[in-house]
Structures are given as structure tokens and as C-alpha cells.
Short mmCIF file of C-alpha atoms in Angstrom, two decimals:
data_model
loop_
_atom_site.label_atom_id
_atom_site.label_comp_id
_atom_site.label_asym_id
_atom_site.label_seq_id
_atom_site.Cartn_x
_atom_site.Cartn_y
_atom_site.Cartn_z
CA MET A 27 0.50 -0.07 -0.07
CA SER A 28 1.40 3.69 -0.82
CA GLY A 29 1.87 6.24 1.73
CA HIS A 30 1.83 10.09 2.21
CA LEU A 31 4.39 11.37 4.63
CA ASP A 32 2.37 14.26 6.14
CA PHE A 33 5.44 16.43 7.55
CA ARG A 34 2.68 18.63 10.15
CA GLU A 35 1.91 15.79 12.48
CA GLY A 36 4.96 13.30 11.93
CA ARG A 37 3.24 11.10 10.84
CA ARG A 38 2.63 8.49 7.94
CA LEU A 39 -0.44 8.32 6.57
CA ALA A 40 -2.34 5.06 3.90
CA ALA A 41 -3.09 6.42 0.97
CA ALA A 42 -6.46 5.32 1.99
CA ASP A 43 -6.84 7.46 4.39
CA LEU A 44 -6.51 10.33 2.56
CA ASN A 45 -10.00 11.27 1.77
CA GLN A 46 -10.98 10.86 5.55
CA GLU A 47 -8.23 13.21 6.76
CA ASP A 48 -9.62 15.72 4.42
CA ALA A 49 -13.26 15.05 5.62
CA ALA A 50 -12.35 15.74 9.09
CA ARG A 51 -10.76 18.86 8.31
CA GLN A 52 -13.66 19.84 6.06
CA ALA A 53 -15.36 19.42 9.29
CA ASP A 54 -12.68 21.26 11.61
CA LEU A 55 -13.84 24.11 9.29
CA LYS A 56 -17.49 23.84 8.86
CA ARG A 57 -17.71 23.58 12.54
CA HIS A 58 -15.38 27.49 12.58
CA GLN A 59 -18.15 28.36 10.08
CA ASN A 60 -20.57 27.93 12.17
CA LEU A 61 -19.48 29.54 15.20
CA ALA A 62 -18.87 32.34 13.59
CA HIS A 63 -22.39 32.65 11.75
CA PRO A 64 -24.69 30.65 13.31
CA GLY A 65 -26.79 30.74 10.47
CA ASP A 66 -29.97 32.90 9.72
CA GLY A 67 -32.20 34.93 12.50
CA LEU A 68 -29.19 35.71 14.13
CA VAL A 69 -29.35 39.72 13.96
CA GLY A 70 -28.46 42.66 16.00
CA GLY A 71 -31.99 44.23 16.97
CA GLN A 72 -31.11 48.22 17.49
CA VAL A 73 -28.72 50.48 18.81
CA ALA A 74 -30.32 52.96 20.49
CA ALA A 75 -29.00 56.20 22.49
CA PRO A 76 -29.84 56.85 25.74
CA ASP A 77 -32.97 59.17 25.14
CA GLY A 78 -34.67 55.68 23.44
CA SER A 79 -34.05 57.19 19.49
CA PRO A 80 -32.91 54.46 17.34
CA ALA A 81 -29.26 55.20 15.59
CA LEU A 82 -28.81 51.90 13.91
CA ASP A 83 -31.21 48.89 13.18
CA VAL A 84 -30.42 46.03 11.69
CA THR A 85 -33.24 43.46 10.54
CA PRO A 86 -33.27 41.03 7.83
CA ASP A 87 -34.17 41.22 4.47
CA GLY A 88 -36.77 39.12 3.14
CA SER A 89 -35.80 35.36 2.08
CA SER A 90 -32.36 36.44 0.34
CA ALA A 91 -31.38 36.53 4.54
CA ALA A 92 -29.48 39.84 3.12
CA LEU A 93 -29.47 42.27 6.19
CA ARG A 94 -30.56 45.97 5.83
CA PHE A 95 -28.64 48.80 7.95
CA LEU A 96 -30.55 52.01 8.61
CA LEU A 97 -28.56 54.46 9.85
CA ARG A 98 -30.23 57.10 11.50
CA ASP A 99 -30.45 60.49 13.63
CA GLU A 100 -25.94 62.00 13.80
CA ALA A 101 -24.98 58.38 12.39
CA GLU A 102 -22.48 59.86 9.38
CA ALA A 103 -21.65 55.73 7.02
CA LEU A 104 -21.36 52.81 7.51
CA HIS A 105 -18.40 51.39 5.90
CA LEU A 106 -17.86 47.91 3.97
CA SER A 107 -14.69 46.23 3.18
CA PRO A 108 -15.34 43.28 1.06
CA ASN A 109 -12.50 40.76 1.34
CA PRO A 110 -13.46 37.59 -0.92
CA ARG A 111 -9.92 35.49 0.57
CA SER A 112 -10.98 36.14 4.08
CA GLY A 113 -14.32 33.80 3.45
CA HIS A 114 -16.55 36.48 5.57
CA ARG A 115 -17.25 37.83 2.04
CA THR A 116 -20.01 40.28 0.63
CA GLU A 117 -21.48 39.40 -2.09
CA ALA A 118 -23.52 42.97 -2.67
CA ALA A 119 -23.50 45.95 -0.93
CA THR A 120 -26.38 48.71 -2.62
CA ALA A 121 -26.91 52.34 -0.58
CA HIS A 122 -29.71 54.55 -0.85
CA ASP A 123 -29.64 57.68 1.13
CA LYS A 124 -29.05 55.93 4.35
CA GLU A 125 -30.06 52.77 3.77
CA VAL A 126 -27.71 49.88 3.22
CA ARG A 127 -28.72 46.73 1.93
CA VAL A 128 -25.86 43.80 2.07
CA THR A 129 -26.07 40.35 1.00
CA GLY A 130 -23.79 37.74 2.31
CA ALA A 131 -21.91 38.18 5.55
CA VAL A 132 -20.53 41.59 6.94
CA ARG A 133 -17.01 41.37 8.90
CA LEU A 134 -15.50 43.60 11.73
CA VAL A 135 -12.05 43.91 10.82
CA PRO A 136 -9.16 45.94 13.00
CA LEU A 137 -8.82 49.15 12.53
CA THR A 138 -5.58 50.03 11.47
CA GLY A 139 -3.30 53.25 11.13
CA PRO A 140 -3.08 55.91 14.28
CA ALA A 141 -4.32 54.82 17.29
CA VAL A 142 -8.51 55.25 17.45
CA GLY A 143 -9.80 57.16 20.73
CA SER A 144 -13.02 56.45 22.15
CA LEU A 145 -15.82 55.99 19.31
CA PRO A 146 -19.05 56.33 21.57
CA TRP A 147 -21.88 54.18 20.06
CA SER A 148 -19.73 51.50 18.18
CA VAL A 149 -19.11 48.24 18.16
CA ARG A 150 -15.54 47.51 15.95
CA ALA A 151 -12.19 45.05 15.94
CA ILE A 152 -9.05 46.18 17.11
CA ASP A 153 -5.42 45.14 17.84
CA VAL A 154 -4.32 45.66 21.36
CA ARG A 155 -0.53 46.48 21.21
CA GLY A 156 2.36 47.04 23.76
CA ASP A 157 4.53 49.58 24.17
CA ASP A 158 7.16 47.66 21.57
CA GLY A 159 4.21 47.33 18.72
CA ARG A 160 3.78 43.49 19.74
CA LEU A 161 0.57 42.32 18.89
CA LEU A 162 -1.34 41.33 22.33
CA ALA A 163 -4.71 40.77 22.01
CA ARG A 164 -7.38 40.58 19.45
CA GLU A 165 -10.30 42.53 20.88
CA LEU A 166 -14.09 43.03 19.97
CA ARG A 167 -14.97 46.13 21.48
CA VAL A 168 -18.09 47.68 22.42
CA GLU A 169 -18.43 51.61 23.12
CA LEU A 170 -21.45 53.18 24.71
CA ALA A 171 -22.23 56.75 25.85
CA VAL A 172 -24.19 57.50 28.64
CA GLN A 173 -26.72 60.67 28.76
CA PRO A 174 -25.40 62.94 31.83
CA GLY A 175 -28.05 62.18 34.71
CA SER A 176 -28.98 58.99 33.11
CA PRO A 177 -28.49 55.22 34.44
CA PRO A 178 -25.16 53.56 32.93
CA HIS A 179 -27.42 50.31 32.60
CA GLY A 180 -29.92 52.32 30.52
CA SER A 181 -27.20 52.30 27.64
CA ARG A 182 -26.86 48.88 25.78
CA MET A 183 -26.13 46.96 23.22
CA ALA A 184 -27.87 43.69 22.18
CA VAL A 185 -26.93 40.64 19.79
CA GLY A 186 -30.10 37.92 19.92
CA ARG A 187 -32.96 35.73 17.20
CA VAL A 188 -35.28 36.66 16.12
CA VAL A 189 -38.52 34.16 16.98
CA ASP A 190 -41.65 34.36 15.74
CA ASP A 191 -41.34 38.28 15.15
CA THR A 192 -40.07 38.68 19.07
CA PHE A 193 -36.85 39.78 19.77
CA LEU A 194 -34.71 37.65 22.38
CA PRO A 195 -31.35 38.44 23.21
CA VAL A 196 -28.49 36.03 23.46
CA LEU A 197 -25.75 38.71 24.49
CA VAL A 198 -26.33 42.01 26.26
CA VAL A 199 -23.73 44.83 27.11
CA ASP A 200 -24.60 47.74 28.81
CA ALA A 201 -22.21 51.25 29.89
CA ALA A 202 -22.06 50.14 33.66
CA GLY A 203 -19.65 47.16 32.12
CA SER A 204 -22.21 44.53 32.58
CA VAL A 205 -22.38 41.56 29.89
CA ARG A 206 -24.83 39.22 30.13
CA VAL A 207 -24.98 35.87 27.70
CA THR A 208 -27.99 33.81 27.70
CA GLY A 209 -27.18 30.42 26.86
CA ASN A 210 -23.52 28.36 26.47
CA VAL A 211 -20.66 29.92 24.98
CA GLU A 212 -18.09 28.51 22.15
CA VAL A 213 -14.89 30.15 22.34
CA ALA A 214 -13.14 29.66 19.21
CA GLY A 215 -9.46 31.26 20.49
CA SER A 216 -8.38 32.01 23.52
CA VAL A 217 -10.13 33.95 26.45
CA THR A 218 -8.63 36.25 28.97
CA GLN A 219 -9.89 37.48 32.34
CA GLY A 220 -10.24 41.02 33.37
CA GLU A 221 -8.97 42.46 36.83
CA ILE A 222 -10.14 41.05 40.00
CA THR A 223 -12.00 43.91 41.62
CA PRO A 224 -12.91 43.87 45.54
CA ASP A 225 -16.32 43.11 44.75
CA PRO A 226 -18.21 40.94 46.93
CA GLU A 227 -20.89 40.04 44.13
CA ASP A 228 -17.60 38.75 41.74
CA PRO A 229 -17.91 35.22 41.78
CA ARG A 230 -14.14 35.71 40.59
CA PHE A 231 -13.34 37.74 43.80
CA VAL A 232 -15.10 35.68 46.52
CA ALA A 233 -13.52 32.44 44.91
CA LEU A 234 -10.15 34.09 45.38
CA LEU A 235 -11.21 34.83 48.86
CA THR A 236 -12.21 30.69 49.31
CA ASP A 237 -8.94 29.34 47.85
CA LEU A 238 -6.71 32.33 50.32
CA LEU A 239 -8.84 30.92 53.21
CA ALA A 240 -8.43 27.41 52.79
CA ARG A 241 -4.62 27.58 51.93
CA ARG A 242 -4.34 29.41 55.30
CA ILE A 243 -6.08 26.77 57.33
CA VAL A 244 -4.12 24.14 55.35
CA GLY A 245 -0.92 25.60 56.26
CA THR A 246 -1.61 26.92 60.23
CA ALA A 247 -2.24 23.08 60.67
CA THR A 248 0.38 21.67 58.45
CA SER A 249 3.05 23.94 60.34
CA THR A 250 1.25 24.18 63.80
CA PRO A 251 -0.18 20.86 64.84
CA THR A 252 -0.79 21.34 68.38
CA ALA A 253 -4.07 19.27 70.62
CA GLY A 254 -7.30 20.16 71.94
CA PHE A 255 -9.54 17.87 69.70
CA GLN A 256 -9.97 14.80 67.49
CA LEU A 257 -9.98 15.30 63.56
CA ALA A 258 -10.99 11.83 61.65
CA ALA A 259 -11.55 11.37 58.14
CA GLN A 260 -12.38 8.10 55.69
CA VAL A 261 -13.67 7.19 52.36
CA ASP A 262 -16.80 6.24 51.93
CA PRO A 263 -16.63 3.74 49.22
CA ALA A 264 -20.51 3.33 48.63
CA ARG A 265 -20.35 7.31 47.18
CA SER A 266 -17.21 7.09 45.66
CA SER A 267 -16.46 6.75 41.91
CA PRO A 268 -13.27 6.91 39.90
CA GLN A 269 -14.40 10.59 39.50
CA ARG A 270 -15.31 11.55 42.62
CA THR A 271 -14.00 10.16 46.22
CA THR A 272 -16.29 11.29 48.86
CA LEU A 273 -15.09 11.81 52.35
CA GLY A 274 -16.98 11.46 56.30
CA VAL A 275 -15.25 14.30 58.48
CA THR A 276 -15.78 13.94 62.25
CA VAL A 277 -14.03 16.63 64.52
CA THR A 278 -14.61 16.14 68.64
CA PRO A 279 -13.11 19.09 70.54
CA ALA A 280 -11.56 18.11 73.88
CA VAL A 281 -12.36 21.98 74.85
CA THR A 282 -14.72 24.28 73.96
CA LEU A 283 -14.42 25.83 70.47
CA ALA A 284 -15.44 29.19 70.12
CA ARG A 285 -14.52 29.34 65.99
CA TRP A 286 -12.99 27.28 63.76
CA GLY A 287 -12.54 26.21 60.00
CA ALA A 288 -12.21 23.26 58.02
CA ALA A 289 -10.08 22.67 54.61
CA MET A 290 -8.34 20.03 52.27
CA ALA A 291 -5.40 20.29 49.68
CA VAL A 292 -5.88 17.83 46.82
CA GLU A 293 -2.32 16.50 45.84
CA ARG A 294 -2.62 14.94 42.37
CA SER A 295 0.35 14.28 39.91
CA GLY A 296 2.27 17.34 41.70
CA THR A 297 0.06 19.73 41.40
CA THR A 298 -2.23 20.73 44.72
CA ARG A 299 -5.80 22.58 44.91
CA PHE A 300 -7.23 23.83 47.65
CA VAL A 301 -11.13 23.44 48.76
CA LEU A 302 -12.98 25.18 51.88
CA LEU A 303 -14.51 22.85 53.79
CA GLU A 304 -17.04 24.26 56.67
CA LEU A 305 -17.02 27.31 59.05
CA GLY A 306 -18.17 26.82 62.51
CA ARG A 307 -18.01 28.04 65.96
CA ASP A 308 -19.45 27.57 69.64
CA ALA A 309 -18.78 23.28 69.28
CA ALA A 310 -18.81 22.24 72.73
CA PRO A 311 -16.53 19.30 74.28
CA GLY A 312 -17.17 15.86 73.45
CA VAL A 313 -19.88 16.62 70.97
CA ALA A 314 -18.86 15.24 67.06
CA VAL A 315 -19.16 17.53 64.63
CA ARG A 316 -19.61 15.92 61.28
CA PHE A 317 -19.79 17.18 57.75
CA PRO A 318 -18.70 15.53 54.18
CA ALA A 319 -15.85 16.29 51.78
CA ALA A 320 -15.19 15.46 48.41
CA ALA A 321 -12.83 15.65 45.76
CA GLU A 322 -13.53 15.73 41.83
CA TRP A 323 -10.96 13.70 39.34
CA SER A 324 -10.16 14.10 35.78
CA PRO A 325 -8.77 12.30 34.23
CA ASP A 326 -10.14 9.08 36.59
CA LEU A 327 -8.44 7.93 39.27
CA THR A 328 -6.78 4.80 39.03
CA ALA A 329 -4.67 2.87 40.85
CA ALA A 330 -1.67 3.89 38.38
CA ALA A 331 -2.54 7.38 39.05
CA PRO A 332 -3.46 7.39 42.92
CA ALA A 333 -3.59 10.92 45.02
CA ARG A 334 -3.82 11.99 48.13
CA LEU A 335 -6.07 14.21 50.70
CA VAL A 336 -4.76 16.60 53.61
CA LEU A 337 -7.31 17.57 55.79
CA ALA A 338 -7.26 20.30 58.09
CA VAL A 339 -8.55 22.18 60.68
CA VAL A 340 -7.87 25.13 62.67
CA ALA A 341 -9.80 26.24 65.85
CA PHE A 342 -9.75 29.12 68.30
CA ASP A 343 -10.90 27.95 72.34
CA LEU A 344 -12.62 30.29 74.44
CA HIS A 345 -8.82 31.95 75.55
CA ASN A 346 -8.31 32.54 72.13
CA ARG A 347 -5.63 29.48 71.95
CA LEU A 348 -4.57 28.16 68.83
CA ARG A 349 -5.92 24.36 68.38
CA ALA A 350 -4.65 22.95 64.78
CA GLN A 351 -4.34 19.12 63.41
CA ILE A 352 -4.30 17.39 60.23
CA VAL A 353 -5.22 14.01 59.06
CA ARG A 354 -3.72 12.54 55.21
CA VAL A 355 -5.73 9.92 53.21
CA ALA A 356 -4.37 8.26 50.26
CA VAL A 357 -6.98 7.33 47.38
CA PRO A 358 -7.61 5.03 45.97
#
């Protein structure tokens, strides 16, 4: 059987497999196109000024699936740049007064030339470059304006679907910086998160505090073990699987505990992650406190790829003295 050497991946393919190779690449290309162009009916409803007057309408234009852009009020122009080689081809574009009808796809391309400042009421693709001119990221930027005295949430841009003459938003961005996505998000590229600010309503900030507290509990109990209570942890085989290990944890104080916290370090394949398990107060002597703990595994846990759990409890008694203990559990 003849063969074909694929230098891109360093392997040899049988000639009979070339059709399958091409089919796989065509499937990948089709998936990318579906992500970039989800199909008929995905339209932007309207870009409106804070007073409610529309600045730009984007609506379907009959059975040809063309788009009609209506530029209103102070809008000056809509620039279309056809590029047949990009795969985002504009087949036809006609203009009459302030109405532009487009057959084909519309692509947002990065602006070039001198740096462009703020452009309120714009949706545009931009290149973000460092001081040395090196390309750092490509962004889709939405810039909105807020009328003095108006709330920022009142200025927003929405993209969605029209179903039975009803506009259903999929993506909503407002001038306050809030972004709401309805449904699942598939990213064909990279995702970069912004700076985490000390906002208790930001789940990333809450997760950061939770991780920091768990690390402090495990670190304190590991470096400063003391007496004061009995800590026990056992794997629950009936509720465990290769994807998840469930533990039963018991803390029995020897003295009254004013406040206490429990955390777990999950160690596997040279990496460690921390989980906050429980926070409590007013634990009486001799009365066992029980709570569950669980560790998730991906890939599946096997005898050839085991893990270790470190359970830690840190507490303060009524005299504000530190009490801390750890228990190590090997799994499976």
C-alpha cells in the first residue's frame, strides 16, 4: 500500500486514509464557520441612544437572508470592506440615502493606522499592542455613551435571535460594564479575564478569598499542629467513584471551641488545589461535629495514578488559643 508522509504531524498516512483526513479537516472548517456565523436569524435588533431614539437598525431583508442597515440621526456612514479571501465575503452592498442593504456576510476587522480613541456607539474589532508594537490581543470592543443624569444600565447593546417576531437577546452589554450571555458560550480562540476587583458580588473575588482561606487553614495546621480535638476522615466507598471521592469528616473537641474552620488540600500528579470545607463556631466538648467532603478527579482516578488528600482543621478556644490538626488520606 502506498503511503503519504504528513510532515505537519510527523506521521505516515495510508493513501486510502487521505479522504478521511480531508473529511475531518472539512468538518473542523464547517464547525468554525458555524461558530462565526450561527445561521439565519442571528441579528442585532437595534443600537439606541440613551433617550431611546434608534441610531442603527439591523433587520433581516426578506427570503434572501440579506441584512438592511438603517443609519439614523447623527450616524454618518457604514463602511463595508469586502474580502473574498477571508471567508467572510460581502457578495453585494447597495446604498440609498441612509439605507444600506447587504447580501452575504459582514465582518468586523481591526482598525489600522494611527491609534483610535473613544468612539461612542460603536462595535469594532481592534488590535491591542504593547509599547514595542507587539500584538498582545485582538478584541471586539463595544463602546456606549451615557447621557448625563441617566443610569449606565440604560445604555446597552443587544445581539440575539428573532423568533416569531419576538427579539430574544443572546448577548447584552451595557455602559456599566456588565455583560450578560444567555445560553452556552463556545470560544474559538483564547479567553482573557480582566482584573479581579474587591467586589463581593464578583464570583471571581469570592473564589479568590475562599482559596486564600483554605490555603491558610491547611498551611497553619501543617506547620503548627496542636492538641485540643480529635480529627478523623474516612473514604466512603459506597459514594465514591473514579471521578469523585467522598469523605466523612468528624471533629470532636476536647475543649469548647469558639470558632473553627476546615479545609482540604488535593494533591495529584505534582499539583495541589485547595478546597474550603466548613466554617463553624461554638463547638461543645465531647460532641462530635460531622460534615462531608469530596474531591473531583479528571482524568479518572486509578491505582496507577493515585492521589492524596490532606484534611486540616484550625480552631480557637474560649481563651483565643490556637488549636490545629491534620489528617492525610491516600486514595484510592
